[in-house]
Structure formats: C-alpha cells, structure tokens
mmCIF file of C-alpha atoms in Angstrom:
data_model
loop_
_atom_site.group_PDB
_atom_site.id
_atom_site.type_symbol
_atom_site.label_atom_id
_atom_site.label_comp_id
_atom_site.label_asym_id
_atom_site.label_seq_id
_atom_site.Cartn_x
_atom_site.Cartn_y
_atom_site.Cartn_z
ATOM 1 C CA UNK A 26 113.775 95.845 123.851
ATOM 2 C CA UNK A 27 116.245 93.489 122.431
ATOM 3 C CA UNK A 28 117.307 90.632 124.666
ATOM 4 C CA UNK A 29 118.522 87.119 125.038
ATOM 5 C CA UNK A 30 116.695 83.839 124.557
ATOM 6 C CA UNK A 31 113.020 83.385 125.588
ATOM 7 C CA UNK A 32 112.755 82.038 129.047
ATOM 8 C CA UNK A 33 109.339 80.408 128.780
ATOM 9 C CA UNK A 34 108.500 77.479 126.747
ATOM 10 C CA UNK A 35 105.179 77.189 125.014
ATOM 11 C CA UNK A 36 101.844 75.420 125.300
ATOM 12 C CA UNK A 37 100.687 74.348 121.901
ATOM 13 C CA UNK A 38 97.625 76.214 120.488
ATOM 14 C CA UNK A 39 95.554 75.199 117.552
ATOM 15 C CA UNK A 40 97.575 77.427 115.221
ATOM 16 C CA UNK A 41 100.930 76.161 116.730
ATOM 17 C CA UNK A 42 103.261 73.635 115.207
ATOM 18 C CA UNK A 43 105.605 71.203 116.967
ATOM 19 C CA UNK A 44 109.381 71.885 116.426
ATOM 20 C CA UNK A 45 109.712 68.543 114.617
ATOM 21 C CA UNK A 46 107.226 69.629 111.954
ATOM 22 C CA UNK A 47 108.858 72.979 111.206
ATOM 23 C CA UNK A 48 111.394 71.990 108.549
ATOM 24 C CA UNK A 49 113.478 74.846 106.986
ATOM 25 C CA UNK A 50 112.911 78.451 106.388
ATOM 26 C CA UNK A 51 110.514 79.055 109.338
ATOM 27 C CA UNK A 52 110.021 82.020 111.567
ATOM 28 C CA UNK A 53 109.412 80.753 115.085
ATOM 29 C CA UNK A 54 107.421 83.473 117.014
ATOM 30 C CA UNK A 55 106.833 82.986 120.676
ATOM 31 C CA UNK A 56 103.980 85.207 121.804
ATOM 32 C CA UNK A 57 104.727 85.863 125.502
ATOM 33 C CA UNK A 58 102.237 88.300 126.874
ATOM 34 C CA UNK A 59 100.452 91.699 126.533
ATOM 35 C CA UNK A 60 99.868 94.392 129.014
ATOM 36 C CA UNK A 61 97.499 97.367 129.200
ATOM 37 C CA UNK A 62 95.033 96.040 126.669
ATOM 38 C CA UNK A 63 91.798 97.978 125.949
ATOM 39 C CA UNK A 64 88.559 96.373 127.584
ATOM 40 C CA UNK A 65 86.511 95.467 124.498
ATOM 41 C CA UNK A 66 83.749 93.880 126.507
ATOM 42 C CA UNK A 67 82.235 96.839 128.273
ATOM 43 C CA UNK A 68 79.195 94.976 129.536
ATOM 44 C CA UNK A 69 81.160 92.800 131.825
ATOM 45 C CA UNK A 70 81.926 93.684 135.393
ATOM 46 C CA UNK A 71 84.711 94.516 135.371
ATOM 47 C CA UNK A 72 85.139 95.444 131.703
ATOM 48 C CA UNK A 73 87.598 93.027 130.104
ATOM 49 C CA UNK A 74 88.720 91.402 126.793
ATOM 50 C CA UNK A 75 89.214 87.743 125.639
ATOM 51 C CA UNK A 76 92.399 88.309 123.732
ATOM 52 C CA UNK A 77 94.321 86.338 121.173
ATOM 53 C CA UNK A 78 97.095 87.071 118.679
ATOM 54 C CA UNK A 79 96.967 86.572 114.903
ATOM 55 C CA UNK A 80 100.341 86.213 113.138
ATOM 56 C CA UNK A 81 101.219 86.117 109.488
ATOM 57 C CA UNK A 82 103.780 87.513 107.016
ATOM 58 C CA UNK A 83 102.650 90.890 105.327
ATOM 59 C CA UNK A 84 101.286 90.167 101.983
ATOM 60 C CA UNK A 85 101.319 86.420 102.450
ATOM 61 C CA UNK A 86 98.413 85.342 104.569
ATOM 62 C CA UNK A 87 98.381 81.795 103.405
ATOM 63 C CA UNK A 88 100.324 80.698 106.403
ATOM 64 C CA UNK A 89 98.198 82.337 109.063
ATOM 65 C CA UNK A 90 98.573 81.267 112.687
ATOM 66 C CA UNK A 91 96.865 82.336 116.014
ATOM 67 C CA UNK A 92 97.275 81.734 119.757
ATOM 68 C CA UNK A 93 94.616 80.366 121.990
ATOM 69 C CA UNK A 94 92.350 83.055 123.580
ATOM 70 C CA UNK A 95 92.572 84.072 127.212
ATOM 71 C CA UNK A 96 89.323 84.745 129.048
ATOM 72 C CA UNK A 97 88.443 87.970 130.791
ATOM 73 C CA UNK A 98 91.861 89.682 131.051
ATOM 74 C CA UNK A 99 93.659 92.826 129.887
ATOM 75 C CA UNK A 100 97.123 91.276 130.811
ATOM 76 C CA UNK A 101 97.120 87.968 129.127
ATOM 77 C CA UNK A 102 99.942 85.545 129.301
ATOM 78 C CA UNK A 103 100.278 83.045 126.340
ATOM 79 C CA UNK A 104 103.850 81.766 126.139
ATOM 80 C CA UNK A 105 102.798 79.970 122.855
ATOM 81 C CA UNK A 106 104.974 79.319 119.869
ATOM 82 C CA UNK A 107 103.797 79.850 116.297
ATOM 83 C CA UNK A 108 105.693 78.527 113.285
ATOM 84 C CA UNK A 109 105.287 80.583 110.061
ATOM 85 C CA UNK A 110 106.610 79.556 106.670
ATOM 86 C CA UNK A 111 108.314 82.225 104.611
ATOM 87 C CA UNK A 112 106.941 81.716 101.092
ATOM 88 C CA UNK A 113 109.516 81.746 98.244
ATOM 89 C CA UNK A 114 107.779 84.734 96.806
ATOM 90 C CA UNK A 115 108.227 86.756 100.026
ATOM 91 C CA UNK A 116 111.985 85.808 100.132
ATOM 92 C CA UNK A 117 112.409 87.208 96.615
ATOM 93 C CA UNK A 118 110.349 90.384 97.353
ATOM 94 C CA UNK A 119 112.817 91.850 99.820
ATOM 95 C CA UNK A 120 112.004 92.608 103.447
ATOM 96 C CA UNK A 121 108.593 91.298 104.547
ATOM 97 C CA UNK A 122 107.177 92.182 107.957
ATOM 98 C CA UNK A 123 105.863 89.880 110.591
ATOM 99 C CA UNK A 124 102.278 91.210 111.429
ATOM 100 C CA UNK A 125 100.726 90.498 114.828
ATOM 101 C CA UNK A 126 97.129 91.523 115.432
ATOM 102 C CA UNK A 127 95.806 91.389 118.936
ATOM 103 C CA UNK A 128 91.988 90.959 118.839
ATOM 104 C CA UNK A 129 89.231 90.257 121.401
ATOM 105 C CA UNK A 130 87.572 86.916 120.607
ATOM 106 C CA UNK A 131 83.742 87.052 120.307
ATOM 107 C CA UNK A 132 81.648 83.872 120.211
ATOM 108 C CA UNK A 133 79.207 85.407 117.751
ATOM 109 C CA UNK A 134 80.107 87.989 115.118
ATOM 110 C CA UNK A 135 83.418 89.525 114.271
ATOM 111 C CA UNK A 136 86.316 89.762 116.703
ATOM 112 C CA UNK A 137 87.181 93.300 117.982
ATOM 113 C CA UNK A 138 90.594 94.705 116.833
ATOM 114 C CA UNK A 139 92.733 95.655 119.934
ATOM 115 C CA UNK A 140 96.063 96.581 118.304
ATOM 116 C CA UNK A 141 98.816 95.700 115.811
ATOM 117 C CA UNK A 142 102.520 95.094 116.099
ATOM 118 C CA UNK A 143 104.894 94.846 113.113
ATOM 119 C CA UNK A 144 108.511 93.410 113.204
ATOM 120 C CA UNK A 145 110.511 94.160 110.066
ATOM 121 C CA UNK A 146 112.523 91.276 108.487
ATOM 122 C CA UNK A 147 115.894 92.966 109.308
ATOM 123 C CA UNK A 148 115.017 92.457 112.959
ATOM 124 C CA UNK A 149 113.741 88.787 112.884
ATOM 125 C CA UNK A 150 116.221 87.658 110.214
ATOM 126 C CA UNK A 151 119.093 88.024 112.783
ATOM 127 C CA UNK A 152 121.439 85.161 112.166
ATOM 128 C CA UNK A 153 122.226 84.471 115.842
ATOM 129 C CA UNK A 154 119.793 83.389 118.563
ATOM 130 C CA UNK A 155 116.503 84.727 119.531
ATOM 131 C CA UNK A 156 115.281 88.304 119.167
ATOM 132 C CA UNK A 157 112.982 89.694 121.828
ATOM 133 C CA UNK A 158 110.757 92.618 121.142
ATOM 134 C CA UNK A 159 108.396 94.655 123.359
ATOM 135 C CA UNK A 160 106.178 96.480 121.030
ATOM 136 C CA UNK A 161 103.753 99.179 121.728
ATOM 137 C CA UNK A 162 100.402 98.425 119.776
ATOM 138 C CA UNK A 163 99.123 100.704 117.105
ATOM 139 C CA UNK A 164 96.138 101.121 114.833
ATOM 140 C CA UNK A 165 95.792 98.592 112.019
ATOM 141 C CA UNK A 166 97.836 99.324 108.964
ATOM 142 C CA UNK A 167 97.858 95.829 107.430
ATOM 143 C CA UNK A 168 94.683 93.863 106.611
ATOM 144 C CA UNK A 169 94.449 90.262 107.613
ATOM 145 C CA UNK A 170 92.478 87.464 106.096
ATOM 146 C CA UNK A 171 90.003 87.877 109.190
ATOM 147 C CA UNK A 172 87.415 90.494 109.260
ATOM 148 C CA UNK A 173 87.400 92.465 112.597
ATOM 149 C CA UNK A 174 84.748 94.761 113.978
ATOM 150 C CA UNK A 175 85.685 98.335 113.207
ATOM 151 C CA UNK A 176 86.114 100.607 116.189
ATOM 152 C CA UNK A 177 86.983 104.226 116.951
ATOM 153 C CA UNK A 178 88.264 103.187 120.395
ATOM 154 C CA UNK A 179 91.884 104.151 121.155
ATOM 155 C CA UNK A 180 94.465 101.297 120.944
ATOM 156 C CA UNK A 181 96.437 100.586 124.064
ATOM 157 C CA UNK A 182 98.817 98.014 125.156
ATOM 158 C CA UNK A 183 102.285 96.392 124.685
ATOM 159 C CA UNK A 184 102.985 92.934 123.221
ATOM 160 C CA UNK A 185 106.146 90.895 124.289
ATOM 161 C CA UNK A 186 107.247 88.517 121.568
ATOM 162 C CA UNK A 187 110.527 86.719 120.554
ATOM 163 C CA UNK A 188 111.317 85.557 117.170
ATOM 164 C CA UNK A 189 113.843 83.091 115.699
ATOM 165 C CA UNK A 190 114.577 82.681 112.027
ATOM 166 C CA UNK A 191 115.412 78.972 111.191
ATOM 167 C CA UNK A 192 116.035 79.461 107.541
ATOM 168 C CA UNK A 193 119.616 80.235 107.673
ATOM 169 C CA UNK A 194 121.322 83.327 106.203
ATOM 170 C CA UNK A 195 119.119 86.322 105.239
ATOM 171 C CA UNK A 196 116.285 84.345 103.750
ATOM 172 C CA UNK A 197 116.835 85.799 100.378
ATOM 173 C CA UNK A 198 117.561 83.963 97.041
ATOM 174 C CA UNK A 199 117.133 80.224 96.254
ATOM 175 C CA UNK A 200 114.519 78.201 98.140
#
C-alpha cells in the first residue's frame, strides 16, 4: 500500500545512523512492524520468534544494516530508521532493489530465516516524499552476507516499511 509520510519516529539501533550523518545519496528505510510471522522457536511456550530485519541493496552488501531484535513475538514493532548508501556502481547498473530479510535471532548458531521483502528502485526512488509499502514476505531469492539456518518451514507474515530517497533525481549518472 502506498501512503503518506511515516507517522512514527525511530529509536536508533546498532545498524542505524543519525540523520546528520547521512550525507547525500542515501536511502532512508524505516522498518515499522511485521505481522503474522512464523514461530521459529517451537520449544518456547507459547512458540515465538526473536525477529530482526536485515537491509541492504541487492548486489551491494557492503552497506549492510539491521534493526535491533524484539524478544518473543510474532508481531514485532521496530519503528527504526536505517540509512543505506547507494554505491556509485549500483547507480550505474540500473535499478537495484532494496532487500529486507526478516530473521529470528539465535544467541548461538545461525539465525533462522523468516521471510524476504524486495522493493524495486522505481518505487523507492520516487522524487517526492516518503513511500510506504506493506509487503507480504516470501521465500529467500537474494543471498545476504549473513548465513541463515535453512528451513523447509512455510514463510508467513507482512512487513510494513517506508522509504525516502535523499539522493535527488533518479539516482543515476554522476556521483
């Protein structure tokens, strides 16, 4: 769903950057919430997950960001802003996608994959204002720099995010 500006402001996470540190050509991604996530921790009573969101530009994982994790919930609310740089190479390559992986945080071992959301550049490069998207999570199609535990479990859930491109114009061409 496309909408107006995000209504919630963000709490800074370890992967977040303050607005003053953002500079030019940044994609500001506010991860609002998820609903209907799969319970990865079946041994808990009731079964739940400790979800967090990993964000990066497809093919350019050098600027990898993540939200904090939320304990024991299938309906997490983050309201955290992540600032991603769009590398010059990505601007020249055309239309890179924003990749969002929702994972269950594990203290020991690999995190469990819960779902993926992709936002094409033609959506987040809108020149005016904030673009809000409610995206149904899917199976993983883009690999991240992090290794996730493989699962045959069905993916479920919806992720609500808003994006604002601060680079001006379409993001193509000169740096």
